[in-house]
PDB file of C-alpha atoms in Angstrom:
ATOM      1  CA  MET A   4     192.573 -83.306 186.047  1.00  0.00           C
ATOM      2  CA  GLU A   5     191.566 -83.775 189.351  1.00  0.00           C
ATOM      3  CA  THR A   6     188.051 -85.599 190.628  1.00  0.00           C
ATOM      4  CA  LEU A   7     186.083 -85.813 193.431  1.00  0.00           C
ATOM      5  CA  ALA A   8     185.637 -88.622 195.387  1.00  0.00           C
ATOM      6  CA  LEU A   9     183.546 -89.977 197.801  1.00  0.00           C
ATOM      7  CA  ASP A  10     183.529 -93.366 199.832  1.00  0.00           C
ATOM      8  CA  ILE A  11     180.392 -93.768 201.841  1.00  0.00           C
ATOM      9  CA  GLY A  12     180.583 -96.178 204.560  1.00  0.00           C
ATOM     10  CA  GLY A  13     178.591 -97.773 207.405  1.00  0.00           C
ATOM     11  CA  THR A  14     180.614 -95.737 210.315  1.00  0.00           C
ATOM     12  CA  LYS A  15     182.008 -92.936 208.028  1.00  0.00           C
ATOM     13  CA  ILE A  16     181.951 -90.766 204.958  1.00  0.00           C
ATOM     14  CA  ALA A  17     185.332 -90.156 203.193  1.00  0.00           C
ATOM     15  CA  LEU A  18     186.039 -87.145 200.867  1.00  0.00           C
ATOM     16  CA  ALA A  19     188.656 -85.853 198.682  1.00  0.00           C
ATOM     17  CA  ILE A  20     189.978 -83.935 195.900  1.00  0.00           C
ATOM     18  CA  ILE A  21     192.339 -86.856 193.752  1.00  0.00           C
ATOM     19  CA  ASP A  22     194.655 -86.208 190.716  1.00  0.00           C
ATOM     20  CA  GLU A  23     194.707 -88.799 187.768  1.00  0.00           C
ATOM     21  CA  SER A  24     197.991 -89.996 189.105  1.00  0.00           C
ATOM     22  CA  GLY A  25     195.940 -91.200 192.569  1.00  0.00           C
ATOM     23  CA  GLY A  26     197.119 -88.464 194.630  1.00  0.00           C
ATOM     24  CA  ILE A  27     195.265 -86.890 197.213  1.00  0.00           C
ATOM     25  CA  ARG A  28     195.193 -83.153 197.603  1.00  0.00           C
ATOM     26  CA  ARG A  29     192.427 -82.768 199.962  1.00  0.00           C
ATOM     27  CA  GLU A  30     190.743 -85.162 202.477  1.00  0.00           C
ATOM     28  CA  VAL A  31     187.516 -84.580 204.843  1.00  0.00           C
ATOM     29  CA  LEU A  32     186.030 -87.063 206.526  1.00  0.00           C
ATOM     30  CA  ARG A  33     182.246 -86.800 208.063  1.00  0.00           C
ATOM     31  CA  PRO A  34     180.447 -89.371 210.531  1.00  0.00           C
ATOM     32  CA  THR A  35     177.535 -91.726 209.389  1.00  0.00           C
ATOM     33  CA  VAL A  36     174.750 -90.772 211.751  1.00  0.00           C
ATOM     34  CA  PRO A  37     173.640 -94.086 213.200  1.00  0.00           C
ATOM     35  CA  GLY A  38     170.306 -94.877 212.507  1.00  0.00           C
ATOM     36  CA  GLY A  39     169.786 -91.486 210.825  1.00  0.00           C
ATOM     37  CA  ALA A  40     167.276 -90.293 208.475  1.00  0.00           C
ATOM     38  CA  ALA A  41     167.799 -89.847 204.948  1.00  0.00           C
ATOM     39  CA  GLU A  42     168.112 -86.205 205.158  1.00  0.00           C
ATOM     40  CA  GLU A  43     170.053 -86.106 208.005  1.00  0.00           C
ATOM     41  CA  LEU A  44     172.602 -88.652 206.715  1.00  0.00           C
ATOM     42  CA  PHE A  45     172.854 -86.373 203.887  1.00  0.00           C
ATOM     43  CA  ALA A  46     173.656 -83.753 205.421  1.00  0.00           C
ATOM     44  CA  GLN A  47     176.866 -85.102 206.334  1.00  0.00           C
ATOM     45  CA  ILE A  48     177.754 -84.967 202.449  1.00  0.00           C
ATOM     46  CA  ALA A  49     176.592 -81.630 201.977  1.00  0.00           C
ATOM     47  CA  ASP A  50     178.722 -80.493 204.699  1.00  0.00           C
ATOM     48  CA  GLY A  51     181.592 -82.563 203.574  1.00  0.00           C
ATOM     49  CA  LEU A  52     181.303 -80.935 200.110  1.00  0.00           C
ATOM     50  CA  GLY A  53     181.487 -77.635 201.122  1.00  0.00           C
ATOM     51  CA  GLU A  54     184.445 -77.970 203.489  1.00  0.00           C
ATOM     52  CA  LEU A  55     186.135 -79.978 200.476  1.00  0.00           C
ATOM     53  CA  VAL A  56     186.004 -77.755 197.871  1.00  0.00           C
ATOM     54  CA  ASP A  57     186.095 -74.431 199.611  1.00  0.00           C
ATOM     55  CA  GLY A  58     188.670 -71.959 197.584  1.00  0.00           C
ATOM     56  CA  TRP A  59     189.005 -75.132 195.168  1.00  0.00           C
ATOM     57  CA  GLY A  60     190.057 -73.629 191.722  1.00  0.00           C
ATOM     58  CA  ALA A  61     187.836 -75.841 189.451  1.00  0.00           C
ATOM     59  CA  THR A  62     187.737 -74.112 186.126  1.00  0.00           C
ATOM     60  CA  ASP A  63     186.237 -76.933 183.885  1.00  0.00           C
ATOM     61  CA  GLU A  64     183.220 -79.774 183.790  1.00  0.00           C
ATOM     62  CA  VAL A  65     183.546 -81.350 187.376  1.00  0.00           C
ATOM     63  CA  LEU A  66     183.773 -85.149 187.575  1.00  0.00           C
ATOM     64  CA  VAL A  67     182.776 -86.973 190.483  1.00  0.00           C
ATOM     65  CA  GLY A  68     183.150 -90.743 191.744  1.00  0.00           C
ATOM     66  CA  ILE A  69     180.657 -92.140 194.375  1.00  0.00           C
ATOM     67  CA  GLY A  70     181.847 -95.940 196.180  1.00  0.00           C
ATOM     68  CA  SER A  71     179.128 -96.671 198.420  1.00  0.00           C
ATOM     69  CA  ALA A  72     178.122 -99.920 200.140  1.00  0.00           C
ATOM     70  CA  GLY A  73     175.587-101.811 198.637  1.00  0.00           C
ATOM     71  CA  PRO A  74     173.100-102.910 197.224  1.00  0.00           C
ATOM     72  CA  ILE A  75     173.344-100.034 194.589  1.00  0.00           C
ATOM     73  CA  ASN A  76     171.427 -99.502 191.476  1.00  0.00           C
ATOM     74  CA  GLU A  77     173.809 -97.873 189.301  1.00  0.00           C
ATOM     75  CA  PRO A  78     171.849 -96.991 186.313  1.00  0.00           C
ATOM     76  CA  ASN A  79     169.250 -94.931 188.383  1.00  0.00           C
ATOM     77  CA  GLY A  80     172.070 -93.499 190.757  1.00  0.00           C
ATOM     78  CA  THR A  81     170.164 -94.726 193.995  1.00  0.00           C
ATOM     79  CA  ILE A  82     171.648 -96.666 196.742  1.00  0.00           C
ATOM     80  CA  SER A  83     170.194 -98.625 199.569  1.00  0.00           C
ATOM     81  CA  PRO A  84     172.829 -99.813 201.752  1.00  0.00           C
ATOM     82  CA  ILE A  85     172.116-102.678 203.945  1.00  0.00           C
ATOM     83  CA  ASN A  86     174.408-101.416 206.671  1.00  0.00           C
ATOM     84  CA  ILE A  87     172.927 -97.673 206.684  1.00  0.00           C
ATOM     85  CA  PRO A  88     168.624 -98.341 206.835  1.00  0.00           C
ATOM     86  CA  GLY A  89     167.957 -94.514 206.469  1.00  0.00           C
ATOM     87  CA  TRP A  90     168.842 -94.736 202.936  1.00  0.00           C
ATOM     88  CA  ARG A  91     166.564 -96.556 200.176  1.00  0.00           C
ATOM     89  CA  ASP A  92     166.373 -96.377 196.935  1.00  0.00           C
ATOM     90  CA  PHE A  93     168.273 -92.838 197.860  1.00  0.00           C
ATOM     91  CA  PRO A  94     168.963 -90.581 194.626  1.00  0.00           C
ATOM     92  CA  VAL A  95     172.553 -89.680 195.714  1.00  0.00           C
ATOM     93  CA  ALA A  96     174.070 -89.289 192.310  1.00  0.00           C
ATOM     94  CA  ASP A  97     171.227 -86.681 191.475  1.00  0.00           C
ATOM     95  CA  ARG A  98     171.697 -85.137 195.066  1.00  0.00           C
ATOM     96  CA  VAL A  99     175.499 -84.636 195.344  1.00  0.00           C
ATOM     97  CA  ARG A 100     175.511 -83.496 191.801  1.00  0.00           C
ATOM     98  CA  GLN A 101     173.343 -80.317 192.670  1.00  0.00           C
ATOM     99  CA  VAL A 102     175.181 -79.716 195.597  1.00  0.00           C
ATOM    100  CA  VAL A 103     178.460 -79.517 193.681  1.00  0.00           C
ATOM    101  CA  THR A 104     176.720 -77.582 190.939  1.00  0.00           C
ATOM    102  CA  ASP A 105     175.698 -75.132 193.555  1.00  0.00           C
ATOM    103  CA  LEU A 106     178.889 -74.890 195.244  1.00  0.00           C
ATOM    104  CA  LEU A 107     180.751 -74.471 192.304  1.00  0.00           C
ATOM    105  CA  ASP A 108     178.477 -72.985 189.434  1.00  0.00           C
ATOM    106  CA  ARG A 109     179.982 -75.663 186.757  1.00  0.00           C
ATOM    107  CA  PRO A 110     178.934 -78.495 185.138  1.00  0.00           C
ATOM    108  CA  VAL A 111     179.035 -81.922 187.205  1.00  0.00           C
ATOM    109  CA  ARG A 112     179.280 -85.406 185.934  1.00  0.00           C
ATOM    110  CA  VAL A 113     178.892 -88.147 188.722  1.00  0.00           C
ATOM    111  CA  GLY A 114     179.655 -91.755 188.433  1.00  0.00           C
ATOM    112  CA  LEU A 115     178.404 -94.640 190.896  1.00  0.00           C
ATOM    113  CA  ALA A 116     180.210 -97.837 192.115  1.00  0.00           C
ATOM    114  CA  GLY A 117     179.745-100.104 194.794  1.00  0.00           C
ATOM    115  CA  ASP A 118     182.464-100.082 197.933  1.00  0.00           C
ATOM    116  CA  GLY A 119     183.962-103.379 196.707  1.00  0.00           C
ATOM    117  CA  HIS A 120     184.154-102.354 193.048  1.00  0.00           C
ATOM    118  CA  CYS A 121     186.092 -99.700 194.277  1.00  0.00           C
ATOM    119  CA  ILE A 122     188.389-101.051 196.499  1.00  0.00           C
ATOM    120  CA  ALA A 123     189.248-103.547 193.567  1.00  0.00           C
ATOM    121  CA  LEU A 124     189.633-100.699 191.512  1.00  0.00           C
ATOM    122  CA  GLY A 125     192.085 -99.182 193.804  1.00  0.00           C
ATOM    123  CA  GLU A 126     194.138-102.234 194.165  1.00  0.00           C
ATOM    124  CA  HIS A 127     194.195-102.820 190.691  1.00  0.00           C
ATOM    125  CA  TRP A 128     195.330 -98.939 190.374  1.00  0.00           C
ATOM    126  CA  LEU A 129     198.042 -98.606 193.150  1.00  0.00           C
ATOM    127  CA  GLY A 130     198.084-101.747 195.026  1.00  0.00           C
ATOM    128  CA  ALA A 131     198.606-105.052 195.149  1.00  0.00           C
ATOM    129  CA  ALA A 132     197.391-105.831 191.417  1.00  0.00           C
ATOM    130  CA  ARG A 133     198.646-102.793 189.828  1.00  0.00           C
ATOM    131  CA  ASP A 134     200.896-105.380 187.773  1.00  0.00           C
ATOM    132  CA  VAL A 135     197.756-107.595 185.923  1.00  0.00           C
ATOM    133  CA  ASP A 136     194.824-106.299 183.721  1.00  0.00           C
ATOM    134  CA  SER A 137     192.151-108.558 185.281  1.00  0.00           C
ATOM    135  CA  MET A 138     191.848-109.405 188.778  1.00  0.00           C
ATOM    136  CA  VAL A 139     188.882-109.843 191.639  1.00  0.00           C
ATOM    137  CA  GLY A 140     189.550-107.688 194.732  1.00  0.00           C
ATOM    138  CA  MET A 141     187.759-108.974 197.827  1.00  0.00           C
ATOM    139  CA  ILE A 142     186.962-107.614 201.324  1.00  0.00           C
ATOM    140  CA  VAL A 143     186.360-110.138 204.244  1.00  0.00           C
ATOM    141  CA  SER A 144     185.145-107.907 207.193  1.00  0.00           C
ATOM    142  CA  THR A 145     181.886-107.941 209.074  1.00  0.00           C
ATOM    143  CA  GLY A 146     181.021-108.986 205.511  1.00  0.00           C
ATOM    144  CA  VAL A 147     182.126-110.325 202.352  1.00  0.00           C
ATOM    145  CA  GLY A 148     182.181-107.998 199.223  1.00  0.00           C
ATOM    146  CA  GLY A 149     183.993-107.624 195.977  1.00  0.00           C
ATOM    147  CA  GLY A 150     184.663-106.634 192.589  1.00  0.00           C
ATOM    148  CA  ALA A 151     186.389-107.497 189.242  1.00  0.00           C
ATOM    149  CA  VAL A 152     188.628-105.565 186.927  1.00  0.00           C
ATOM    150  CA  LEU A 153     188.703-107.763 183.649  1.00  0.00           C
ATOM    151  CA  ASP A 154     191.129-106.525 180.967  1.00  0.00           C
ATOM    152  CA  GLY A 155     191.391-102.926 182.250  1.00  0.00           C
ATOM    153  CA  ARG A 156     187.698-102.280 182.847  1.00  0.00           C
ATOM    154  CA  LEU A 157     185.224-102.816 185.699  1.00  0.00           C
ATOM    155  CA  PHE A 158     183.081-105.343 185.328  1.00  0.00           C
ATOM    156  CA  ARG A 159     179.693-103.784 186.917  1.00  0.00           C
ATOM    157  CA  GLY A 160     176.578-105.921 185.577  1.00  0.00           C
ATOM    158  CA  ASP A 161     173.452-104.929 185.183  1.00  0.00           C
ATOM    159  CA  THR A 162     172.751-103.095 188.124  1.00  0.00           C
ATOM    160  CA  GLY A 163     176.266-102.623 189.309  1.00  0.00           C
ATOM    161  CA  ASN A 164     176.250-104.983 191.692  1.00  0.00           C
ATOM    162  CA  ALA A 165     178.326-107.842 190.245  1.00  0.00           C
ATOM    163  CA  VAL A 166     180.801-110.106 191.788  1.00  0.00           C
ATOM    164  CA  HIS A 167     179.209-110.329 195.223  1.00  0.00           C
ATOM    165  CA  VAL A 168     181.101-113.465 196.540  1.00  0.00           C
ATOM    166  CA  GLY A 169     179.722-113.164 199.862  1.00  0.00           C
ATOM    167  CA  HIS A 170     176.748-114.142 198.442  1.00  0.00           C
ATOM    168  CA  THR A 171     177.901-116.967 196.457  1.00  0.00           C
ATOM    169  CA  SER A 172     176.094-120.200 197.447  1.00  0.00           C
ATOM    170  CA  VAL A 173     178.512-122.821 198.529  1.00  0.00           C
ATOM    171  CA  ASN A 174     176.105-125.201 200.512  1.00  0.00           C
ATOM    172  CA  PHE A 175     172.701-125.426 198.425  1.00  0.00           C
ATOM    173  CA  LEU A 176     171.622-127.353 201.311  1.00  0.00           C
ATOM    174  CA  GLY A 177     172.713-124.495 203.831  1.00  0.00           C
ATOM    175  CA  ALA A 178     170.538-122.280 205.964  1.00  0.00           C
ATOM    176  CA  GLN A 179     168.967-119.462 204.499  1.00  0.00           C
ATOM    177  CA  CYS A 180     171.000-116.362 204.546  1.00  0.00           C
ATOM    178  CA  ASP A 181     169.608-112.706 204.932  1.00  0.00           C
ATOM    179  CA  CYS A 182     169.653-111.901 201.463  1.00  0.00           C
ATOM    180  CA  GLY A 183     167.107-115.036 200.584  1.00  0.00           C
ATOM    181  CA  SER A 184     169.676-117.608 199.135  1.00  0.00           C
ATOM    182  CA  ARG A 185     170.921-120.772 201.259  1.00  0.00           C
ATOM    183  CA  GLY A 186     174.751-121.352 202.074  1.00  0.00           C
ATOM    184  CA  CYS A 187     176.145-118.214 201.026  1.00  0.00           C
ATOM    185  CA  VAL A 188     179.733-117.636 201.725  1.00  0.00           C
ATOM    186  CA  GLU A 189     178.993-114.801 203.890  1.00  0.00           C
ATOM    187  CA  MET A 190     177.229-116.870 206.628  1.00  0.00           C
ATOM    188  CA  TYR A 191     180.815-118.930 207.098  1.00  0.00           C
ATOM    189  CA  ALA A 192     183.587-116.743 206.025  1.00  0.00           C
ATOM    190  CA  ARG A 193     182.506-113.214 207.864  1.00  0.00           C
ATOM    191  CA  GLY A 194     184.177-112.287 211.050  1.00  0.00           C
ATOM    192  CA  PRO A 195     180.750-112.329 212.989  1.00  0.00           C
ATOM    193  CA  ALA A 196     180.049-115.696 211.619  1.00  0.00           C
ATOM    194  CA  MET A 197     183.329-117.245 212.531  1.00  0.00           C
ATOM    195  CA  VAL A 198     182.818-115.826 216.079  1.00  0.00           C
ATOM    196  CA  ALA A 199     179.593-117.535 216.692  1.00  0.00           C
ATOM    197  CA  TYR A 200     180.881-120.885 215.143  1.00  0.00           C
ATOM    198  CA  ALA A 201     183.641-120.959 217.575  1.00  0.00           C
ATOM    199  CA  ARG A 202     181.412-120.239 220.413  1.00  0.00           C
ATOM    200  CA  GLN A 203     179.354-122.774 219.362  1.00  0.00           C
ATOM    201  CA  LEU A 204     182.282-125.108 220.065  1.00  0.00           C
ATOM    202  CA  GLY A 205     182.718-123.797 223.292  1.00  0.00           C
ATOM    203  CA  TRP A 206     185.171-120.854 222.577  1.00  0.00           C
ATOM    204  CA  THR A 207     184.669-118.218 225.295  1.00  0.00           C
ATOM    205  CA  GLY A 208     186.564-115.482 223.767  1.00  0.00           C
ATOM    206  CA  GLY A 209     183.255-112.902 223.232  1.00  0.00           C
ATOM    207  CA  ASP A 210     182.601-111.465 220.210  1.00  0.00           C
ATOM    208  CA  ASP A 211     185.401-109.630 218.700  1.00  0.00           C
ATOM    209  CA  ALA A 212     187.234-111.410 215.477  1.00  0.00           C
ATOM    210  CA  ARG A 213     190.427-109.915 216.094  1.00  0.00           C
ATOM    211  CA  LYS A 214     190.578-111.823 219.487  1.00  0.00           C
ATOM    212  CA  LEU A 215     189.480-115.017 217.925  1.00  0.00           C
ATOM    213  CA  ALA A 216     192.389-114.804 215.410  1.00  0.00           C
ATOM    214  CA  MET A 217     194.782-114.269 218.181  1.00  0.00           C
ATOM    215  CA  ASP A 218     193.251-117.072 219.978  1.00  0.00           C
ATOM    216  CA  ALA A 219     193.436-119.326 217.134  1.00  0.00           C
ATOM    217  CA  ALA A 220     196.895-118.308 216.466  1.00  0.00           C
ATOM    218  CA  GLU A 221     197.652-119.379 220.047  1.00  0.00           C
ATOM    219  CA  GLY A 222     196.266-122.798 219.408  1.00  0.00           C
ATOM    220  CA  ASP A 223     192.692-122.797 220.665  1.00  0.00           C
ATOM    221  CA  GLU A 224     191.042-125.655 219.315  1.00  0.00           C
ATOM    222  CA  ALA A 225     187.742-124.029 218.723  1.00  0.00           C
ATOM    223  CA  ALA A 226     189.120-120.849 217.415  1.00  0.00           C
ATOM    224  CA  GLU A 227     190.827-122.594 214.716  1.00  0.00           C
ATOM    225  CA  ALA A 228     187.969-124.700 213.762  1.00  0.00           C
ATOM    226  CA  ALA A 229     185.850-121.610 213.351  1.00  0.00           C
ATOM    227  CA  ILE A 230     188.486-119.804 211.250  1.00  0.00           C
ATOM    228  CA  ASP A 231     189.337-123.246 209.124  1.00  0.00           C
ATOM    229  CA  ARG A 232     185.557-123.877 208.649  1.00  0.00           C
ATOM    230  CA  GLY A 233     184.912-119.733 207.222  1.00  0.00           C
ATOM    231  CA  MET A 234     188.066-120.110 205.219  1.00  0.00           C
ATOM    232  CA  ARG A 235     186.954-123.272 203.125  1.00  0.00           C
ATOM    233  CA  ALA A 236     183.863-121.435 202.512  1.00  0.00           C
ATOM    234  CA  LEU A 237     185.811-118.728 201.300  1.00  0.00           C
ATOM    235  CA  ALA A 238     188.237-120.824 199.101  1.00  0.00           C
ATOM    236  CA  ALA A 239     185.073-122.424 197.673  1.00  0.00           C
ATOM    237  CA  GLY A 240     183.631-118.826 196.624  1.00  0.00           C
ATOM    238  CA  ILE A 241     186.956-117.699 195.293  1.00  0.00           C
ATOM    239  CA  ALA A 242     187.363-121.232 193.211  1.00  0.00           C
ATOM    240  CA  ALA A 243     183.714-120.979 191.602  1.00  0.00           C
ATOM    241  CA  LEU A 244     184.770-117.184 190.897  1.00  0.00           C
ATOM    242  CA  SER A 245     187.805-118.187 188.925  1.00  0.00           C
ATOM    243  CA  ALA A 246     186.283-120.495 187.137  1.00  0.00           C
ATOM    244  CA  GLU A 247     183.457-118.402 186.110  1.00  0.00           C
ATOM    245  CA  LEU A 248     185.376-115.265 185.553  1.00  0.00           C
ATOM    246  CA  ASP A 249     188.576-116.977 184.279  1.00  0.00           C
ATOM    247  CA  VAL A 250     190.664-114.792 186.717  1.00  0.00           C
ATOM    248  CA  ARG A 251     193.459-116.151 188.666  1.00  0.00           C
ATOM    249  CA  VAL A 252     194.376-112.895 190.977  1.00  0.00           C
ATOM    250  CA  PHE A 253     192.787-112.573 193.768  1.00  0.00           C
ATOM    251  CA  VAL A 254     193.465-109.514 196.383  1.00  0.00           C
ATOM    252  CA  ILE A 255     192.130-110.101 199.824  1.00  0.00           C
ATOM    253  CA  GLY A 256     191.358-107.093 202.201  1.00  0.00           C
ATOM    254  CA  GLY A 257     189.537-105.809 204.857  1.00  0.00           C
ATOM    255  CA  GLY A 258     189.539-106.355 208.984  1.00  0.00           C
ATOM    256  CA  VAL A 259     189.896-110.246 208.918  1.00  0.00           C
ATOM    257  CA  SER A 260     192.642-110.408 206.432  1.00  0.00           C
ATOM    258  CA  LYS A 261     194.915-108.331 208.951  1.00  0.00           C
ATOM    259  CA  ALA A 262     194.874-111.094 211.114  1.00  0.00           C
ATOM    260  CA  GLY A 263     197.744-112.624 208.754  1.00  0.00           C
ATOM    261  CA  GLU A 264     198.934-116.302 208.245  1.00  0.00           C
ATOM    262  CA  VAL A 265     196.183-117.579 210.862  1.00  0.00           C
ATOM    263  CA  ILE A 266     193.948-116.657 207.962  1.00  0.00           C
ATOM    264  CA  PHE A 267     195.633-117.229 204.706  1.00  0.00           C
ATOM    265  CA  ASP A 268     197.381-120.552 205.818  1.00  0.00           C
ATOM    266  CA  PRO A 269     194.040-122.231 206.067  1.00  0.00           C
ATOM    267  CA  LEU A 270     192.741-120.107 202.968  1.00  0.00           C
ATOM    268  CA  ARG A 271     195.631-121.510 200.971  1.00  0.00           C
ATOM    269  CA  ALA A 272     195.435-124.696 202.215  1.00  0.00           C
ATOM    270  CA  HIS A 273     191.586-125.275 201.483  1.00  0.00           C
ATOM    271  CA  LEU A 274     192.073-123.570 197.579  1.00  0.00           C
ATOM    272  CA  ALA A 275     194.630-126.422 196.804  1.00  0.00           C
ATOM    273  CA  ASP A 276     191.386-128.317 197.174  1.00  0.00           C
ATOM    274  CA  PHE A 277     189.343-126.720 194.653  1.00  0.00           C
ATOM    275  CA  THR A 278     191.973-125.747 192.219  1.00  0.00           C
ATOM    276  CA  GLY A 279     194.403-127.683 190.454  1.00  0.00           C
ATOM    277  CA  THR A 280     191.678-128.080 187.660  1.00  0.00           C
ATOM    278  CA  LEU A 281     191.981-128.194 184.057  1.00  0.00           C
ATOM    279  CA  PHE A 282     189.774-124.670 184.352  1.00  0.00           C
ATOM    280  CA  VAL A 283     191.214-123.417 187.662  1.00  0.00           C
ATOM    281  CA  PRO A 284     194.929-124.455 187.437  1.00  0.00           C
ATOM    282  CA  GLU A 285     195.999-122.225 190.638  1.00  0.00           C
ATOM    283  CA  ILE A 286     195.191-118.763 192.027  1.00  0.00           C
ATOM    284  CA  ASP A 287     197.875-116.081 192.652  1.00  0.00           C
ATOM    285  CA  LEU A 288     196.260-114.822 196.708  1.00  0.00           C
ATOM    286  CA  ARG A 289     197.656-111.620 197.597  1.00  0.00           C
ATOM    287  CA  ARG A 290     197.383-109.558 200.550  1.00  0.00           C
ATOM    288  CA  ALA A 291     195.685-105.890 199.877  1.00  0.00           C
ATOM    289  CA  GLU A 292     198.294-102.958 200.216  1.00  0.00           C
ATOM    290  CA  LEU A 293     196.063 -99.851 200.401  1.00  0.00           C
ATOM    291  CA  GLU A 294     194.310 -98.623 203.430  1.00  0.00           C
ATOM    292  CA  ASN A 295     192.001 -96.036 201.300  1.00  0.00           C
ATOM    293  CA  ALA A 296     191.610 -98.705 198.351  1.00  0.00           C
ATOM    294  CA  GLY A 297     187.953 -97.205 198.260  1.00  0.00           C
ATOM    295  CA  LEU A 298     188.775 -93.984 197.942  1.00  0.00           C
ATOM    296  CA  LEU A 299     190.717 -94.358 195.049  1.00  0.00           C
ATOM    297  CA  GLY A 300     188.398 -96.688 193.455  1.00  0.00           C
ATOM    298  CA  ALA A 301     185.835 -93.927 193.621  1.00  0.00           C
ATOM    299  CA  ALA A 302     188.636 -91.511 191.934  1.00  0.00           C
ATOM    300  CA  ALA A 303     188.704 -93.729 189.380  1.00  0.00           C
ATOM    301  CA  VAL A 304     185.129 -94.247 188.637  1.00  0.00           C
ATOM    302  CA  GLY A 305     185.325 -90.061 188.068  1.00  0.00           C
ATOM    303  CA  LEU A 306     187.898 -89.652 186.340  1.00  0.00           C
ATOM    304  CA  ALA A 307     186.602 -92.615 183.793  1.00  0.00           C
ATOM    305  CA  LEU A 308     184.132 -90.251 182.850  1.00  0.00           C
ATOM    306  CA  ARG A 309     186.471 -88.481 180.817  1.00  0.00           C
ATOM    307  CA  GLY A 310     188.938 -91.608 179.559  1.00  0.00           C
ATOM    308  CA  LEU A 311     191.241 -90.629 182.624  1.00  0.00           C
ATOM    309  CA  GLY A 312     192.670 -92.430 185.160  1.00  0.00           C
ATOM    310  CA  PRO A 313     193.246 -96.616 185.135  1.00  0.00           C
ATOM    311  CA  LEU A 314     190.537 -97.869 183.547  1.00  0.00           C
ATOM    312  CA  ARG A 315     190.706 -98.240 180.004  1.00  0.00           C
ATOM    313  CA  ALA A 316     189.095 -95.296 178.050  1.00  0.00           C
ATOM    314  CA  ASP A 317     186.504 -97.377 176.592  1.00  0.00           C
ATOM    315  CA  ALA A 318     185.652 -98.293 179.950  1.00  0.00           C
ATOM    316  CA  GLY A 319     183.396 -95.770 180.747  1.00  0.00           C
TER     317      GLY A 319
END
């Protein structure tokens, strides 16, 4: 059995045909139109789907899994990505279902999940957490997102936005976050936040988190201090999630995490301050292994509609 998978991000949309072992049979990419209106944005998806399924011999019900930047509303099949302002409560599931139905003249079922959830699913299926039943997958980049697989089931929450670690408050006296809360992990640990704090401390390396990591690795004190502060906030968020979900395996991916030990060394050091307790004895921290975890996770969402793929059959 094969499924169509869509991974919708702020800069690109990846579309693929993926089989139930995770093999990518065909893949196409389309740009996310910066500042585009709703229909202009969706036209990229419709065009990509047309190319993707051209000549595909679908003979049965077609399964589609969609992973999207959030927030999403899974029960309603709608998305309102913060980084795609042209879509607010956009009915992506219904629109994709209609396009695929028109293209293939087959019944179509569509599953929707957040991008953080899909990344966690991908790493759980074929990546760094393929050996465990329960895990949290996290992305640390321009934002901090995540998702959890618990006992082989995707933990979705009421609307599909569960485990948004970036908006876990780690400082109740902190400044107000864009989400409306205060002292969120993302305010300290995302790349732009660490860059901004480093500049307050006198770092003159610009606005590139990769340059910040390079300078920290070379001993720049301001760069080191900014990363250390961000990783302490991230460690607090990880420990809080571990206590709440009783999960020990955390997989970290995303642009910031690719900096290597300059990120992971302070993160591990600060985790020691929040673990070793009766409820959180230790954290098994792992680096993400997959470049396309979100796309593979979207495929897992589609396959689960028929009880196939990596999720337990009762995970739906």
